Tab-separated table of C-alpha atoms in Angstrom:
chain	number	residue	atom	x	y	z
A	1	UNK	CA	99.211	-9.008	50.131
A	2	UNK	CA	96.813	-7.486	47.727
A	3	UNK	CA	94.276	-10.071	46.709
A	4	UNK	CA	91.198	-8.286	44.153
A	5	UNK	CA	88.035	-9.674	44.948
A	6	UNK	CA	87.514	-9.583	40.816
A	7	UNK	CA	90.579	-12.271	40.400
A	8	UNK	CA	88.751	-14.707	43.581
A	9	UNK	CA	85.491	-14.277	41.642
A	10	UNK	CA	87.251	-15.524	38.771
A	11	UNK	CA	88.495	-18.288	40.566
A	12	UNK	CA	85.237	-19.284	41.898
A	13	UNK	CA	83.385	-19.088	38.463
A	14	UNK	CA	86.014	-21.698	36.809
A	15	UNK	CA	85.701	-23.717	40.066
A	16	UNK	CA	81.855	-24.063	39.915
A	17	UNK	CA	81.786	-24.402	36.233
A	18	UNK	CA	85.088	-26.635	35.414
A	19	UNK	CA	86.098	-24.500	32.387
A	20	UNK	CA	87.587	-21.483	31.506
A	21	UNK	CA	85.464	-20.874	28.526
A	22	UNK	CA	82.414	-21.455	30.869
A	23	UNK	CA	83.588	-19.326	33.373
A	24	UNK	CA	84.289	-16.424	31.189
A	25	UNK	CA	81.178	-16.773	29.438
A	26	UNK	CA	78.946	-16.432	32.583
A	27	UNK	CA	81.383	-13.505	33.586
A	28	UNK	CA	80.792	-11.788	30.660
A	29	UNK	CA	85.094	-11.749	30.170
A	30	UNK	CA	86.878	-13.071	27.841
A	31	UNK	CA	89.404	-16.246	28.224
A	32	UNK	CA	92.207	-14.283	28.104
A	33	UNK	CA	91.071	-11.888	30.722
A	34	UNK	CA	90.120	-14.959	32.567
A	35	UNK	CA	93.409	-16.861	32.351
A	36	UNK	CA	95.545	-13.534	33.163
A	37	UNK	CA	93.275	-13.160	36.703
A	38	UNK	CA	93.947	-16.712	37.577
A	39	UNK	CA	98.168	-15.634	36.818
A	40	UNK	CA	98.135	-12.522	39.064
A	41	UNK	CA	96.239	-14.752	42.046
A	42	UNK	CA	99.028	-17.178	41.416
A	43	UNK	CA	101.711	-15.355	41.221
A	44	UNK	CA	100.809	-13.187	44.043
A	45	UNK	CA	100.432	-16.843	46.362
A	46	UNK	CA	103.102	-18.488	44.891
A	47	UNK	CA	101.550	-21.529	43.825
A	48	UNK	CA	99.015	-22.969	41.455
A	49	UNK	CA	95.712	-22.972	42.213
A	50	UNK	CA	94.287	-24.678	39.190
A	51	UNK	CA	95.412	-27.691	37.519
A	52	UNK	CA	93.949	-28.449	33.964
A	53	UNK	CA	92.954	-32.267	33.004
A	54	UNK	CA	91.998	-32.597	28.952
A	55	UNK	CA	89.629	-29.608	29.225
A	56	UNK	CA	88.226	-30.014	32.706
A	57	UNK	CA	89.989	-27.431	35.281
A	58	UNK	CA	90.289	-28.573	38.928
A	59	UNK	CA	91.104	-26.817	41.735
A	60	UNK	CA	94.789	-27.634	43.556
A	61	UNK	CA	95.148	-28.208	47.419
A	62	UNK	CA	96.291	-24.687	47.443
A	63	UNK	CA	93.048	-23.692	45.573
A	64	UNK	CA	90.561	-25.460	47.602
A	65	UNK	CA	92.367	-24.030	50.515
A	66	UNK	CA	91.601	-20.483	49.385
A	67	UNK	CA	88.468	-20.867	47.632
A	68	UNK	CA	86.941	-22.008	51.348
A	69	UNK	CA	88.160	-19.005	53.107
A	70	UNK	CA	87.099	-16.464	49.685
A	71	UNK	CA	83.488	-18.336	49.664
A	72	UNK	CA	83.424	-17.390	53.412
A	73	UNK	CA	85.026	-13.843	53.426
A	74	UNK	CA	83.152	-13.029	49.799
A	75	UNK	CA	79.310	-14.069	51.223
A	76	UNK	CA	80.214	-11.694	54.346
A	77	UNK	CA	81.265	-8.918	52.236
A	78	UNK	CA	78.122	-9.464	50.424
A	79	UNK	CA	76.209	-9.323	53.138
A	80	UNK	CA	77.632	-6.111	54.394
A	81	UNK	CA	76.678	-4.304	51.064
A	82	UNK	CA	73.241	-5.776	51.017
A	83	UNK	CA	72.779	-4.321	54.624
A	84	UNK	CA	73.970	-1.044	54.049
A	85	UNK	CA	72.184	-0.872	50.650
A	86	UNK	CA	68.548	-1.930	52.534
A	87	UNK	CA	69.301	1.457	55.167
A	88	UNK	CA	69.019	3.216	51.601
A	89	UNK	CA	65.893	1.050	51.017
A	90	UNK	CA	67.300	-0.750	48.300
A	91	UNK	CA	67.179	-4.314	48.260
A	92	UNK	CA	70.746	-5.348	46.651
A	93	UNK	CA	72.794	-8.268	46.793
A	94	UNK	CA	73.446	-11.441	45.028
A	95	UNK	CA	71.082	-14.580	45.267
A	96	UNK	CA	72.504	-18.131	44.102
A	97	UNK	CA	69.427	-21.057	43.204
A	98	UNK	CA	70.225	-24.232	42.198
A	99	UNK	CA	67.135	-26.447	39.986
A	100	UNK	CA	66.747	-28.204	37.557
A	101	UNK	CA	67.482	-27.399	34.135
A	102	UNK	CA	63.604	-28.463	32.893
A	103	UNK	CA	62.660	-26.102	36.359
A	104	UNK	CA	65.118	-22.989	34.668
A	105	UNK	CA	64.005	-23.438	31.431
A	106	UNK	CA	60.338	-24.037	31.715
A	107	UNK	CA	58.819	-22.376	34.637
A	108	UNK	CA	61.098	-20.008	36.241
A	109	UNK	CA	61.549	-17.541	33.353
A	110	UNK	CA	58.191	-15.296	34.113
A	111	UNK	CA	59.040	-15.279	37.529
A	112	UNK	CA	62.726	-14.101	37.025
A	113	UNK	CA	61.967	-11.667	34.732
A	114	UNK	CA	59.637	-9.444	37.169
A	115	UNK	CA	62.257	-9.930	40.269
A	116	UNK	CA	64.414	-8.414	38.186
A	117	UNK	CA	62.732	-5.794	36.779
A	118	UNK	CA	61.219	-5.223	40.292
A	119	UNK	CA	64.779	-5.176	41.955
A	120	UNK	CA	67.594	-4.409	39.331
A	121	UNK	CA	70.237	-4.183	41.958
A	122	UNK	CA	70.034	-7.676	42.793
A	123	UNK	CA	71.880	-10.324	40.706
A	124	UNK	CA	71.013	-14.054	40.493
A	125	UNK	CA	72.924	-17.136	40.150
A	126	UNK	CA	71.575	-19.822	38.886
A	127	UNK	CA	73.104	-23.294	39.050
A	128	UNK	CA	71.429	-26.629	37.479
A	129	UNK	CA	71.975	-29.849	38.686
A	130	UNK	CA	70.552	-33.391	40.049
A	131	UNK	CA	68.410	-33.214	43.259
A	132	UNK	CA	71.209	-34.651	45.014
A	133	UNK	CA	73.554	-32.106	43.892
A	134	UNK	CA	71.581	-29.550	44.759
A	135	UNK	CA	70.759	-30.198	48.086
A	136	UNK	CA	74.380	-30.785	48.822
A	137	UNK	CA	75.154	-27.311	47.872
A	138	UNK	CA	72.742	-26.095	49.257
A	139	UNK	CA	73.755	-28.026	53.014
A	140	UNK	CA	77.533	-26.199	52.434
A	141	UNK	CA	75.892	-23.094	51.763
A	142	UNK	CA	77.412	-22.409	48.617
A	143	UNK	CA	73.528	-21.635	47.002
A	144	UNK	CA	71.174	-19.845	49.320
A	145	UNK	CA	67.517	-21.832	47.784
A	146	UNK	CA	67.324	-25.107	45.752
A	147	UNK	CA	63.998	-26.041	44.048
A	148	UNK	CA	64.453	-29.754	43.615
A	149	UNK	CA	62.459	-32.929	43.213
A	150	UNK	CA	61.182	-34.544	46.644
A	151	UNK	CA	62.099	-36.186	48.939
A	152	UNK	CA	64.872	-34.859	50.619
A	153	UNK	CA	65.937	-35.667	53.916
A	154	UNK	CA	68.747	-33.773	55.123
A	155	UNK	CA	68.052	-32.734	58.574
A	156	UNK	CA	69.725	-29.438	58.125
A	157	UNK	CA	67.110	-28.131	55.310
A	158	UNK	CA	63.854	-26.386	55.622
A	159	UNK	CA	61.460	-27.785	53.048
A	160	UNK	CA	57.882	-26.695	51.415
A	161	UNK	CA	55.995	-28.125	48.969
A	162	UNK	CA	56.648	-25.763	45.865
A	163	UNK	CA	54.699	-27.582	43.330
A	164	UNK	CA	52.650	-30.618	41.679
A	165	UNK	CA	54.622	-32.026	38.651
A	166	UNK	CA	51.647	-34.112	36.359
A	167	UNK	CA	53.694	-36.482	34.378
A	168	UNK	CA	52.234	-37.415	30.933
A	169	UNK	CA	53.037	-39.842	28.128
A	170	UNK	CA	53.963	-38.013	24.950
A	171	UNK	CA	53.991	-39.259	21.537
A	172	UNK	CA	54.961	-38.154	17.674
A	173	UNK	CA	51.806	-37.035	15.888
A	174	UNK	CA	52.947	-38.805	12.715
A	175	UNK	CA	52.959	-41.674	14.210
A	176	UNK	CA	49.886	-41.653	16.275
A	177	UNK	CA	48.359	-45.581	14.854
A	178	UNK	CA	47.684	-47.970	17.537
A	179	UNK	CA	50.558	-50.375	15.935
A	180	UNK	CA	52.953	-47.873	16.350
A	181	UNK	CA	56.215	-48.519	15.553
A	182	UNK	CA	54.723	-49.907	11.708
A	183	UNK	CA	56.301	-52.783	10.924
A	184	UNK	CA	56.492	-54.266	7.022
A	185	UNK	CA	52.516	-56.383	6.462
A	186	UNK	CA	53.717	-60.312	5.775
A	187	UNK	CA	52.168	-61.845	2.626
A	188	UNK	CA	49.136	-62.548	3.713
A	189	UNK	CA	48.067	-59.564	5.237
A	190	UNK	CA	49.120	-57.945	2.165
A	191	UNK	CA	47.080	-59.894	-0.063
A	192	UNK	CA	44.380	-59.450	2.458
A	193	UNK	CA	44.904	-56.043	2.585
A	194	UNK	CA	44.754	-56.017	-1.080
A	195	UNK	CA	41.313	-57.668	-1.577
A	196	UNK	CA	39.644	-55.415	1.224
A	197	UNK	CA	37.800	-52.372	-0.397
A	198	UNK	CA	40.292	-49.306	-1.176
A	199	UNK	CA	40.665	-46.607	1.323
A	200	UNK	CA	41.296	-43.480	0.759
A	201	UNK	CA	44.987	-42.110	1.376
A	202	UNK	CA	43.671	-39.030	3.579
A	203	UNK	CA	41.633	-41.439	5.955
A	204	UNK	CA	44.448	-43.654	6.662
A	205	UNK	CA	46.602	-41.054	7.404
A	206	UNK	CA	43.668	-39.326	10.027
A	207	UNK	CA	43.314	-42.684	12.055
A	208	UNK	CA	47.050	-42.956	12.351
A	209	UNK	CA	46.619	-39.708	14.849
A	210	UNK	CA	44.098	-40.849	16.722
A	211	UNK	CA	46.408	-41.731	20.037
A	212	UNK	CA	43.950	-42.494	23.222
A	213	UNK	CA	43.936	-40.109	25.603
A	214	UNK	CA	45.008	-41.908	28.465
A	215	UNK	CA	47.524	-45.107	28.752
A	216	UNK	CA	48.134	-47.273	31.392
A	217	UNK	CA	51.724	-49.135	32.056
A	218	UNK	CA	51.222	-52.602	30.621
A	219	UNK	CA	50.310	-50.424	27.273
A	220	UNK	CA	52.931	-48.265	27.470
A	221	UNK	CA	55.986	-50.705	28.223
A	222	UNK	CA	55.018	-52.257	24.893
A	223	UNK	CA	56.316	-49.306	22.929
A	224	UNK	CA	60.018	-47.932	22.430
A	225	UNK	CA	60.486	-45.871	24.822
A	226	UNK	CA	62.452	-42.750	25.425
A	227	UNK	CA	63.638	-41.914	29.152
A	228	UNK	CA	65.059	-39.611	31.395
A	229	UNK	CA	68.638	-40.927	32.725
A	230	UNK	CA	68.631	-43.791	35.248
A	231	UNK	CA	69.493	-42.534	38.791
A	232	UNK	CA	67.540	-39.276	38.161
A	233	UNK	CA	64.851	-38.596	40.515
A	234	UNK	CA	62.635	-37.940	38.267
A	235	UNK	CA	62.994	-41.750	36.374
A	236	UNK	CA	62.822	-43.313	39.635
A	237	UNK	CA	59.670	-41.936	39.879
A	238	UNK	CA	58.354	-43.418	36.071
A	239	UNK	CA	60.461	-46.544	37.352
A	240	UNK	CA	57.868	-46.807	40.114
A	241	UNK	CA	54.689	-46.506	38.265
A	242	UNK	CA	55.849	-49.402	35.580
A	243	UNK	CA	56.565	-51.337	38.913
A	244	UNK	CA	53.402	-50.531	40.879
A	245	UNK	CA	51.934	-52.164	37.355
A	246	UNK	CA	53.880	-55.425	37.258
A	247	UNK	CA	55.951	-53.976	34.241
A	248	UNK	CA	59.177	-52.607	33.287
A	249	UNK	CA	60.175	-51.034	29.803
A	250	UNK	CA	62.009	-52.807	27.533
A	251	UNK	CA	65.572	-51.490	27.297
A	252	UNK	CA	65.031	-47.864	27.162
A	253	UNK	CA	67.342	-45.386	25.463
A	254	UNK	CA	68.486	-43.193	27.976
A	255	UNK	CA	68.913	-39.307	28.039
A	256	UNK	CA	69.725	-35.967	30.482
A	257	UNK	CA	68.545	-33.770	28.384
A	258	UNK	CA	64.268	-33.172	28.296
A	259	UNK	CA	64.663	-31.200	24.632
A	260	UNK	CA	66.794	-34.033	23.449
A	261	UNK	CA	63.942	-36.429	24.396
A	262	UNK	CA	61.081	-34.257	22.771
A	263	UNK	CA	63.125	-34.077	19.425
A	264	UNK	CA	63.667	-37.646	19.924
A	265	UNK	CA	59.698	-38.322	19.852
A	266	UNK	CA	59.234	-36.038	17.112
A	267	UNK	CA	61.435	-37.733	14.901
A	268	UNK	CA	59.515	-41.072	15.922
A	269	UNK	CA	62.048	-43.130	17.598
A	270	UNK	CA	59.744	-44.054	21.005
A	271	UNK	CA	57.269	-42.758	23.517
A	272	UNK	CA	58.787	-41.018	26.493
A	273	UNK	CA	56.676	-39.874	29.884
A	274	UNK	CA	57.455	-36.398	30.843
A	275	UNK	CA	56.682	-33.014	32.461
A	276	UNK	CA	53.372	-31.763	31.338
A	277	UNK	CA	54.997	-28.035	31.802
A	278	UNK	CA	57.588	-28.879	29.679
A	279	UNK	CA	55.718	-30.246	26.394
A	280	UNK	CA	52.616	-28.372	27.127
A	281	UNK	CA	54.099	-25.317	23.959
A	282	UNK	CA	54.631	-28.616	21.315
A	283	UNK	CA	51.582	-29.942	22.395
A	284	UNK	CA	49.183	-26.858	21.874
A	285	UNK	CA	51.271	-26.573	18.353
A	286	UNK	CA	50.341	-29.799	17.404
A	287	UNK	CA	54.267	-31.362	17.088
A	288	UNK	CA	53.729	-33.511	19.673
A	289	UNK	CA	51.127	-35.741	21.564
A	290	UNK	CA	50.011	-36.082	25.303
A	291	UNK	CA	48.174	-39.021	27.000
A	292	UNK	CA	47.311	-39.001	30.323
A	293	UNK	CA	48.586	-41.143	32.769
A	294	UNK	CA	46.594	-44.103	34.648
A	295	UNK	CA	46.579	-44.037	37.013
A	296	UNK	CA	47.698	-40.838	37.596
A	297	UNK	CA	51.427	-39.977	38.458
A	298	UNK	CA	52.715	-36.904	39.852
A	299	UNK	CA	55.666	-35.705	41.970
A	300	UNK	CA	56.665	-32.789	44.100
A	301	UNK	CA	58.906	-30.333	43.909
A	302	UNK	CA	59.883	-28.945	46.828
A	303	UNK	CA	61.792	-25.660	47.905
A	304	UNK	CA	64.732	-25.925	49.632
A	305	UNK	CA	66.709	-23.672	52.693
A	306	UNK	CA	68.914	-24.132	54.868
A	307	UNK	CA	67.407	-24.130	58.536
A	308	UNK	CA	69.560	-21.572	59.941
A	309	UNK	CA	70.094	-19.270	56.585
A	310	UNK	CA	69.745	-15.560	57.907
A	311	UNK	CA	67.577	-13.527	55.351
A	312	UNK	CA	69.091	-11.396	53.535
A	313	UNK	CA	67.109	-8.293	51.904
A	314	UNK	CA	67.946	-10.014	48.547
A	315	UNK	CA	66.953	-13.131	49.531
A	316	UNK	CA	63.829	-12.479	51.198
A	317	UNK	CA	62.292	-10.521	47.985
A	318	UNK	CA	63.781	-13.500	45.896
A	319	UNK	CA	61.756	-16.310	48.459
A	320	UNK	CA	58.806	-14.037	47.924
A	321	UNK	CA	58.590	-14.051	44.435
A	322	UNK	CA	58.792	-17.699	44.387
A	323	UNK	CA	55.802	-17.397	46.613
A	324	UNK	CA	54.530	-15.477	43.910
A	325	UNK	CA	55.026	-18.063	41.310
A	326	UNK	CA	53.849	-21.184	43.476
A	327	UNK	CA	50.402	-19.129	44.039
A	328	UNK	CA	50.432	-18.719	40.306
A	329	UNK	CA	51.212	-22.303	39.599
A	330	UNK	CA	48.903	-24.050	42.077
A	331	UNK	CA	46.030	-21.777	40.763
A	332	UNK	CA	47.081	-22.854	36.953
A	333	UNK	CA	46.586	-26.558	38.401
A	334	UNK	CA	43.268	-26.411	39.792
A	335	UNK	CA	41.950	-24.919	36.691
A	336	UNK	CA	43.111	-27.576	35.250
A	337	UNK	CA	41.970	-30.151	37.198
């Protein structure tokens, strides 16, 4: 039987992702071409191997049965090229991380950018996710290095400290007044207000960007406040430091996504604590606000590997310039410290 390692591919890429669409867009195919792989692997096996649910697809029995032997037989083949590709002193191969989408977006960029230019045989794989998730894969070996929010306790993973994450309170500038959200004056402060000498239009809108620079929890919890989703490691971490305090925000609106948050504060609808690498471009611009914590709250990001993960060529560079970027980071830290 005459299976093409291009069609199992295929069938891994809509496995991973859920979707056709998805899958053909980080395969650089078209549906079509997609759907028509999936057919011959079908057809040649005699059964399905996907089932589709609204616009989710899921793998069958008979597809989970073969994608565990073609994860298995595809990572050895891989292997095998990388090795004979490093006795032409090449490092090749394929290299599958799984973060954080904040991590992917916000700090990794620089860092992927001169791998690759450094080694353009190589190709990487990058998978987001929850810590949890993550680690999981990382445990079945179906991604080789997870960079993921700490702890983790899985016995069979190798884990170093990869990096300090200050959190900071971040605020809309248009809003910065102590009283923040404003709320309508009642009739007598407005006739107070309107016996008090005039002020002038520009001053009053100054003082309303005067934020403090740091904030405690009590403060904090009194505001709206926009947070990362509940469960996330990363909100059980905020969660702790309004605890620690004797606090806890009042009914939070909830959110996955840290851009949806920041346009969220912009438009003035809460507070949120965050990432300083990840607001640190709307802060310099002046869009946004930061306050810093007290007292101060960080967490760690650790790297991730599996204890008994042989190095591959590919690998090995990729761990190294991840090194690379930790040096770079930590040194970035202490200046700013």
């Amino acid at each position: 039987m005459d299976l093409q390692i291009a069609h199992l591919r295929t069938l891994q890429a809509i496995a991973r992702h859920g979707s056709f669409s998805r899958a053909a867009q980080a395969l650089n195919l078209t549906q079509p071409a997609v759907s028509m792989q999936v057919r011959h692997l079908e057809r040649a096996l005699g059964l399905p191997l996907l089932e589709r649910i609204g616009k989710r697809a899921f793998p069958t029995r008979a597809g989970q049965l073969l994608l565990t032997h073609a994860d298995r037989a595809l990572r050895d083949l891989e292997a095998g090229v990388e090795r004979v590709q490093g006795l032409r002193g090449v490092v090749a191969g394929r290299v599958r991380l799984g973060t954080s989408a904040s991590i992917s977006i916000y700090l990794l960029p620089p860092a992927l950018r001169r791998f690759r230019a450094r080694y353009p045989e190589t190709e990487i794989v990058i998978v987001t996710g929850n810590a949890a998730e993550i680690t999981r894969a990382v445990v079945a070996n179906t991604l080789d290095v997870g960079i993921v929010s700490l702890p983790v306790r899985d016995r069979e993973l190798a884990v170093t400290l990869f990096f300090r994450d200050k959190l900071v309170a971040i605020a809309p500038t248009e809003w910065g007044a102590p009283t923040w959200p404003p709320t309508p004056p009642t009739r007598s402060a407005a006739a107070r207000q309107s016996r008090a000498a005039p002020r002038s239009r520009d001053r009053f809108a100054s003082s309303r960007r005067r934020w403090p620079k740091t904030v405690d929890a009590p403060t904090l919890a009194g505001y709206p406040l926009i947070l990362f989703e509940a469960g996330a490691t990363l909100r059980r971490v905020i969660d702790g430091w309004f605890h620690r305090a004797g606090v806890a925000p009042r009914s939070p609106m909830d959110l996955g996504n840290t851009e949806a948050i920041k346009k969220l504060v912009e438009a003035g609808l809460g507070l949120s604590v965050t990432s300083w690498f990840s607001v640190k471009s709307e802060v310099r611009s002046g869009t946004l606000t930061a306050m810093r914590l007290t007292p101060a709250l960080e967490r760690q990001i650790g790297l991730v590997r599996r204890r008994d993960k042989p190095n591959t060529p590919a690998l090995e560079a990729f761990v190294a310039a991840l090194e690379e970027l930790r040096r770079s980071l930590e040194t970035r830290r202490r200046r700013a410290t």
